[in-house]
Tab-separated table of C-alpha atoms in Angstrom:
chain	number	residue	atom	x	y	z
A	1	MET	CA	5.559	-8.200	-14.054
A	2	ALA	CA	4.234	-11.539	-12.855
A	3	ALA	CA	2.158	-11.593	-9.703
A	4	LYS	CA	0.673	-14.203	-7.445
A	5	ALA	CA	-1.757	-13.723	-4.611
A	6	ASP	CA	-2.778	-15.434	-1.416
A	7	ASP	CA	-5.315	-14.334	1.203
A	8	THR	CA	-3.216	-11.471	2.522
A	9	ALA	CA	-0.550	-10.436	0.042
A	10	VAL	CA	0.554	-10.119	-3.547
A	11	GLU	CA	4.069	-10.946	-4.733
A	12	LEU	CA	5.458	-8.882	-7.602
A	13	ASP	CA	8.405	-9.862	-9.763
A	14	VAL	CA	10.332	-6.601	-10.221
A	15	GLY	CA	13.460	-7.004	-12.303
A	16	GLY	CA	14.065	-10.455	-10.890
A	17	ARG	CA	13.396	-9.380	-7.295
A	18	THR	CA	10.350	-10.647	-5.464
A	19	VAL	CA	8.585	-7.837	-3.611
A	20	ARG	CA	5.705	-8.754	-1.344
A	21	ILE	CA	2.842	-6.275	-1.057
A	22	SER	CA	0.842	-6.910	2.093
A	23	HIS	CA	-2.704	-5.558	2.428
A	24	PRO	CA	-2.867	-4.836	-1.304
A	25	GLU	CA	-6.553	-3.919	-1.008
A	26	ARG	CA	-5.941	-1.080	1.467
A	27	VAL	CA	-7.420	2.130	0.053
A	28	MET	CA	-4.716	4.786	-0.191
A	29	PHE	CA	-6.584	7.483	-2.172
A	30	ALA	CA	-10.196	8.174	-1.307
A	31	ALA	CA	-11.237	10.176	-4.386
A	32	ARG	CA	-11.311	7.160	-6.714
A	33	GLY	CA	-10.526	4.373	-4.286
A	34	GLU	CA	-7.031	3.416	-5.523
A	35	THR	CA	-5.347	0.841	-3.332
A	36	LYS	CA	-1.850	0.056	-2.200
A	37	LEU	CA	-1.536	-2.407	-5.093
A	38	ASP	CA	-2.717	0.294	-7.507
A	39	LEU	CA	0.050	2.536	-6.156
A	40	ALA	CA	2.640	-0.192	-6.721
A	41	ASN	CA	1.355	-0.762	-10.246
A	42	TYR	CA	1.575	2.974	-10.950
A	43	TYR	CA	5.265	3.030	-9.998
A	44	LEU	CA	5.860	-0.082	-12.108
A	45	ALA	CA	4.308	1.726	-15.080
A	46	VAL	CA	6.643	4.753	-14.740
A	47	GLY	CA	9.592	2.699	-13.527
A	48	GLU	CA	12.237	4.108	-15.848
A	49	GLY	CA	11.266	7.660	-14.949
A	50	ILE	CA	11.071	7.287	-11.171
A	51	VAL	CA	14.384	5.422	-11.017
A	52	ARG	CA	16.074	8.125	-13.111
A	53	ALA	CA	14.688	10.805	-10.783
A	54	LEU	CA	15.910	9.016	-7.644
A	55	ARG	CA	19.026	7.191	-8.804
A	56	GLU	CA	21.922	7.309	-6.325
A	57	ARG	CA	20.285	10.092	-4.290
A	58	PRO	CA	19.593	10.004	-0.565
A	59	CYS	CA	15.828	9.836	-0.365
A	60	MET	CA	13.422	10.757	2.404
A	61	LEU	CA	10.138	8.860	2.341
A	62	HIS	CA	6.686	10.210	3.110
A	63	ARG	CA	4.761	7.201	4.371
A	64	PHE	CA	1.006	6.965	4.932
A	65	PRO	CA	0.328	3.706	6.817
A	66	ASP	CA	-3.439	4.357	6.857
A	67	GLY	CA	-3.761	5.961	3.426
A	68	VAL	CA	-3.249	9.611	2.555
A	69	ALA	CA	-6.240	10.658	4.668
A	70	GLY	CA	-4.342	9.434	7.723
A	71	ALA	CA	-1.171	10.531	9.463
A	72	LYS	CA	2.002	11.119	7.459
A	73	VAL	CA	5.360	9.731	8.593
A	74	HIS	CA	8.499	11.597	7.472
A	75	GLN	CA	11.034	8.773	7.248
A	76	LYS	CA	14.697	9.657	6.931
A	77	ARG	CA	16.146	6.397	8.195
A	78	LEU	CA	15.457	3.297	6.131
A	79	PRO	CA	12.492	1.478	7.665
A	80	ARG	CA	13.287	-1.743	9.449
A	81	GLY	CA	12.928	-5.038	7.678
A	82	ALA	CA	14.454	-3.983	4.369
A	83	PRO	CA	15.845	-6.783	2.184
A	84	ASP	CA	19.632	-6.878	1.961
A	85	TRP	CA	19.501	-5.723	-1.669
A	86	VAL	CA	17.921	-2.356	-0.764
A	87	GLU	CA	20.774	0.149	-0.837
A	88	THR	CA	21.351	3.110	1.483
A	89	VAL	CA	23.628	6.090	1.944
A	90	GLU	CA	24.782	7.411	5.312
A	91	LEU	CA	24.148	11.088	5.977
A	92	HIS	CA	25.398	13.268	8.800
A	93	PHE	CA	23.146	15.882	10.385
A	94	PRO	CA	25.419	18.416	12.118
A	95	ARG	CA	22.654	20.130	14.068
A	96	TYR	CA	22.038	16.963	16.073
A	97	ASN	CA	25.428	15.315	15.419
A	98	ARG	CA	23.606	12.213	14.252
A	99	THR	CA	23.714	10.018	11.194
A	100	ALA	CA	20.980	8.299	9.250
A	101	ASP	CA	21.030	5.625	6.571
A	102	GLU	CA	18.585	6.862	3.926
A	103	LEU	CA	17.180	4.906	1.025
A	104	CYS	CA	19.372	5.165	-2.084
A	105	VAL	CA	17.479	3.893	-5.110
A	106	THR	CA	19.488	2.016	-7.719
A	107	GLU	CA	16.706	-0.198	-9.113
A	108	LEU	CA	12.938	-0.247	-9.408
A	109	ALA	CA	12.511	-3.013	-6.851
A	110	SER	CA	13.648	-0.592	-4.115
A	111	VAL	CA	10.851	1.790	-5.084
A	112	ILE	CA	8.244	-0.966	-4.943
A	113	TRP	CA	9.588	-2.165	-1.587
A	114	ALA	CA	9.154	1.405	-0.292
A	115	VAL	CA	5.540	1.266	-1.479
A	116	GLN	CA	5.150	-1.938	0.534
A	117	MET	CA	6.160	0.225	3.506
A	118	SER	CA	3.269	2.571	2.595
A	119	THR	CA	5.485	5.168	0.947
A	120	VAL	CA	3.538	7.502	-1.331
A	121	GLU	CA	5.992	10.381	-1.834
A	122	PHE	CA	9.715	10.209	-2.656
A	123	HIS	CA	11.782	13.251	-1.671
A	124	PRO	CA	15.385	12.902	-2.887
A	125	TRP	CA	18.317	15.156	-2.112
A	126	ASN	CA	19.754	17.217	-4.957
A	127	SER	CA	23.113	15.496	-4.497
A	128	ARG	CA	24.201	11.904	-5.103
A	129	ARG	CA	25.831	9.201	-3.047
A	130	ALA	CA	29.303	9.761	-4.555
A	131	ASP	CA	29.491	13.133	-2.744
A	132	THR	CA	26.393	14.080	-0.825
A	133	GLU	CA	27.807	17.545	-0.035
A	134	LYS	CA	28.066	18.609	-3.701
A	135	PRO	CA	24.679	19.008	-5.428
A	136	ASP	CA	24.372	18.136	-9.099
A	137	GLU	CA	20.788	19.368	-9.376
A	138	TRP	CA	19.568	22.954	-9.031
A	139	ARG	CA	15.871	23.174	-8.283
A	140	ILE	CA	13.703	26.150	-9.215
A	141	ASP	CA	10.500	25.976	-7.182
A	142	LEU	CA	7.698	28.261	-8.389
A	143	ASP	CA	5.542	28.288	-5.275
A	144	PRO	CA	2.266	30.224	-5.565
A	145	MET	CA	1.080	32.093	-2.498
A	146	PRO	CA	-2.504	31.411	-1.311
A	147	ASP	CA	-4.235	33.951	-3.583
A	148	CYS	CA	-2.063	33.379	-6.652
A	149	PRO	CA	-3.867	32.162	-9.803
A	150	PHE	CA	-2.188	29.435	-11.812
A	151	ASP	CA	-1.993	31.686	-14.866
A	152	ARG	CA	0.543	33.728	-12.913
A	153	VAL	CA	2.617	30.608	-12.260
A	154	ARG	CA	2.575	29.972	-16.002
A	155	ARG	CA	3.803	33.497	-16.746
A	156	VAL	CA	6.615	33.211	-14.232
A	157	ALA	CA	7.644	29.858	-15.699
A	158	HIS	CA	8.102	31.547	-19.071
A	159	VAL	CA	10.226	34.281	-17.478
A	160	ALA	CA	12.358	31.638	-15.749
A	161	HIS	CA	12.756	29.873	-19.095
A	162	GLU	CA	13.864	33.154	-20.681
A	163	VAL	CA	16.499	33.713	-17.984
A	164	LEU	CA	17.762	30.143	-18.322
A	165	ASP	CA	18.053	30.578	-22.094
A	166	GLY	CA	20.104	33.706	-21.552
A	167	LEU	CA	22.440	31.724	-19.325
A	168	GLY	CA	22.715	28.961	-21.930
A	169	MET	CA	21.132	26.478	-19.510
A	170	THR	CA	18.552	23.766	-20.127
A	171	GLY	CA	15.714	23.509	-17.656
A	172	TYR	CA	13.381	20.543	-17.270
A	173	PRO	CA	9.914	21.563	-16.034
A	174	LYS	CA	7.414	19.463	-14.134
A	175	THR	CA	4.260	19.991	-12.161
A	176	SER	CA	4.682	19.851	-8.407
A	177	GLY	CA	1.688	17.595	-7.886
A	178	GLY	CA	0.182	20.552	-6.044
A	179	SER	CA	-0.390	24.123	-7.167
A	180	GLY	CA	3.091	25.033	-8.393
A	181	LEU	CA	5.716	24.160	-10.965
A	182	HIS	CA	9.307	22.972	-10.609
A	183	ILE	CA	12.208	23.372	-13.016
A	184	TYR	CA	15.312	21.202	-12.644
A	185	VAL	CA	18.748	22.075	-14.013
A	186	ARG	CA	21.715	19.697	-13.987
A	187	ILE	CA	24.873	21.367	-12.664
A	188	GLU	CA	28.449	20.260	-12.277
A	189	PRO	CA	28.959	18.924	-8.719
A	190	ASN	CA	31.673	21.471	-7.941
A	191	TRP	CA	29.886	23.628	-5.374
A	192	GLY	CA	28.465	23.062	-1.904
A	193	PHE	CA	24.905	23.706	-0.819
A	194	ASP	CA	25.557	27.282	0.302
A	195	GLU	CA	26.962	28.249	-3.094
A	196	VAL	CA	24.154	26.549	-4.991
A	197	ARG	CA	21.644	28.368	-2.820
A	198	ARG	CA	23.416	31.685	-3.473
A	199	ALA	CA	23.200	31.033	-7.196
A	200	ALA	CA	19.517	30.096	-6.851
A	201	LEU	CA	18.791	33.335	-4.991
A	202	ALA	CA	20.576	35.382	-7.674
A	203	PHE	CA	18.446	33.667	-10.317
A	204	ALA	CA	15.250	34.273	-8.311
A	205	ARG	CA	16.076	37.966	-7.960
A	206	GLU	CA	16.629	38.265	-11.711
A	207	VAL	CA	13.244	36.655	-12.368
A	208	GLU	CA	11.720	39.086	-9.864
A	209	ARG	CA	13.347	42.050	-11.615
A	210	ARG	CA	11.798	40.970	-14.912
A	211	ALA	CA	8.362	40.239	-13.452
A	212	PRO	CA	8.027	42.399	-10.324
A	213	ARG	CA	4.233	42.267	-10.273
A	214	ASP	CA	4.159	38.482	-10.375
A	215	VAL	CA	7.161	37.399	-8.314
A	216	THR	CA	8.407	37.700	-4.757
A	217	THR	CA	11.664	36.608	-3.177
A	218	ALA	CA	10.797	37.972	0.277
A	219	TRP	CA	12.274	35.772	2.985
A	220	TRP	CA	9.461	36.175	5.520
A	221	ARG	CA	6.049	34.878	4.515
A	222	LYS	CA	4.371	37.910	6.108
A	223	ASP	CA	6.269	40.122	3.660
A	224	ARG	CA	5.122	38.266	0.543
A	225	ASP	CA	2.276	39.420	-1.661
A	226	PRO	CA	-0.370	36.716	-1.145
A	227	ALA	CA	-1.132	36.779	-4.880
A	228	ALA	CA	2.499	36.414	-6.024
A	229	VAL	CA	4.705	33.483	-6.973
A	230	PHE	CA	7.517	32.866	-4.494
A	231	VAL	CA	10.623	31.631	-6.305
A	232	ASP	CA	11.765	29.405	-3.469
A	233	TYR	CA	15.548	29.360	-3.622
A	234	ASN	CA	15.624	27.790	-0.159
A	235	GLN	CA	14.832	24.407	-1.681
A	236	ASN	CA	18.531	24.227	-2.579
A	237	ALA	CA	19.690	24.348	1.041
A	238	ARG	CA	21.167	21.223	2.603
A	239	ASP	CA	18.589	18.632	3.655
A	240	HIS	CA	15.751	20.464	1.887
A	241	THR	CA	13.850	18.180	-0.439
A	242	ILE	CA	10.870	18.306	-2.768
A	243	ALA	CA	8.886	15.547	-4.428
A	244	SER	CA	10.720	13.975	-7.349
A	245	ALA	CA	9.554	13.667	-10.901
A	246	TYR	CA	6.893	10.929	-11.066
A	247	SER	CA	6.374	10.991	-7.301
A	248	VAL	CA	2.760	10.642	-6.278
A	249	ARG	CA	1.626	13.248	-3.751
A	250	GLY	CA	-0.203	12.596	-0.514
A	251	LYS	CA	-3.548	13.877	-1.762
A	252	ASP	CA	-6.848	12.036	-2.052
A	253	GLU	CA	-6.796	12.568	-5.820
A	254	GLY	CA	-3.427	10.816	-6.169
A	255	THR	CA	-1.875	13.692	-8.118
A	256	VAL	CA	1.593	13.167	-9.584
A	257	SER	CA	4.582	15.492	-9.971
A	258	THR	CA	4.761	15.115	-13.736
A	259	PRO	CA	7.405	16.163	-16.298
A	260	ILE	CA	5.991	18.406	-18.994
A	261	ARG	CA	7.265	20.092	-22.159
A	262	TRP	CA	7.819	23.825	-22.263
A	263	ASP	CA	5.167	24.113	-24.954
A	264	GLU	CA	2.623	22.600	-22.557
A	265	ILE	CA	2.988	25.335	-19.936
A	266	ASP	CA	0.149	27.541	-21.186
A	267	ASP	CA	-2.414	24.749	-21.251
A	268	VAL	CA	-1.278	22.392	-18.527
A	269	ASP	CA	-3.757	21.400	-15.819
A	270	PRO	CA	-1.747	19.929	-12.926
A	271	THR	CA	-4.814	18.277	-11.439
A	272	ALA	CA	-5.173	16.131	-14.566
A	273	PHE	CA	-1.964	14.232	-13.772
A	274	THR	CA	-2.829	11.400	-11.389
A	275	ILE	CA	-1.912	7.775	-10.843
A	276	ALA	CA	-4.899	6.984	-13.054
A	277	THR	CA	-3.718	9.084	-16.038
A	278	VAL	CA	0.070	9.371	-15.943
A	279	PRO	CA	0.830	5.721	-16.908
A	280	ALA	CA	-0.865	6.187	-20.297
A	281	ARG	CA	0.934	9.499	-20.806
A	282	PHE	CA	4.246	7.825	-19.941
A	283	ALA	CA	3.536	4.958	-22.331
A	284	GLU	CA	2.865	7.459	-25.114
A	285	LEU	CA	5.593	10.073	-24.480
A	286	GLY	CA	8.202	8.205	-22.467
A	287	ASP	CA	10.195	10.068	-19.836
A	288	LEU	CA	10.345	13.741	-20.804
A	289	HIS	CA	13.371	14.056	-18.513
A	290	ALA	CA	15.183	11.183	-20.232
A	291	ASP	CA	18.137	13.325	-21.341
A	292	ILE	CA	18.420	15.408	-18.161
A	293	ASP	CA	21.850	13.917	-17.425
A	294	SER	CA	23.228	14.646	-20.892
A	295	LYS	CA	24.759	17.996	-19.938
A	296	ALA	CA	25.728	19.619	-16.641
A	297	HIS	CA	26.046	23.396	-16.371
A	298	ARG	CA	28.372	25.650	-14.431
A	299	LEU	CA	27.215	28.268	-11.925
A	300	ASP	CA	29.970	30.846	-12.471
A	301	GLU	CA	27.757	33.512	-14.031
A	302	LEU	CA	25.040	33.104	-11.441
A	303	LEU	CA	27.602	33.385	-8.653
A	304	GLU	CA	28.855	36.603	-10.249
A	305	TRP	CA	25.265	37.842	-10.146
A	306	ALA	CA	25.140	36.801	-6.487
A	307	GLU	CA	28.250	38.863	-5.657
A	308	ARG	CA	26.717	41.868	-7.426
A	309	ASP	CA	23.444	41.522	-5.559
A	310	GLU	CA	25.076	40.950	-2.178
A	311	ARG	CA	26.840	44.293	-2.366
A	312	ASP	CA	23.451	45.987	-2.533
A	313	GLU	CA	21.102	43.599	-0.745
A	314	PRO	CA	22.353	40.992	1.744
A	315	ASP	CA	20.799	37.537	1.762
A	316	PRO	CA	17.769	37.834	4.088
A	317	GLY	CA	18.357	34.278	5.242
A	318	GLY	CA	21.684	35.241	6.728
A	319	ASN	CA	23.765	33.020	4.451
A	320	ASP	CA	25.870	35.758	2.845
């Protein structure tokens, strides 16, 4: 990627697009002093992976105009001033009867332009532009409560893996960039958000049955064991998003939500994955989610589990 600089900006050649990075020296991450240009170079280094994670998905941006120590802007609508080659998708928000044109990444240059707009985190929908109401990605969010040790998250990840194997499904794990783990499963885009969420709740309850001392699915936070792992099925509801694979998080250490292998679970240290370390890992291993689109699974069995569970225990979120 060729670059040229003047007194105030750097121009990057990204796949034949010229993307201007203003204030490249602005410190975005205080722990090691990485700048806005460092952030852009990180995303260039993992370009294939971040584009795969975001491709054709509506994407909310978490922007930090003054670095991650400053205020965060949750940006649904595409920021003003976007080049005409930056693509979008129109979404409707029934609660407010409004629409928004969200970023829809189709090439790496769009990611780097978002960095120019001080975007640190990328939060895509689990559906794609072809039909935004039919998710093709089921997200298993292993969210530790405040007193939960990471060893417990590891144990629950293995239980989730066991349940997925029993269903004949392939899960793709990654760190969250925080204290938890995520597992993504490609699904056929044949169901709406409510059905995907029902399936996710049925899965979470099965994990809880197998590991009742480690797991909670309690709807209300006050009802959750503060040392348990919450299997957050709600992340599959419409307009709920989590940081994508290879997304940097808005933390001073510049941690990254990083794909990992199942055999890394027992030893993984999520804090070791940062914008300073992940490029070398990516160069060595490539994208561990590279074949995530190779097979899409059906939810029929999980929805049968959901019907069984709903007869005995209604959805606490009121979606049954």
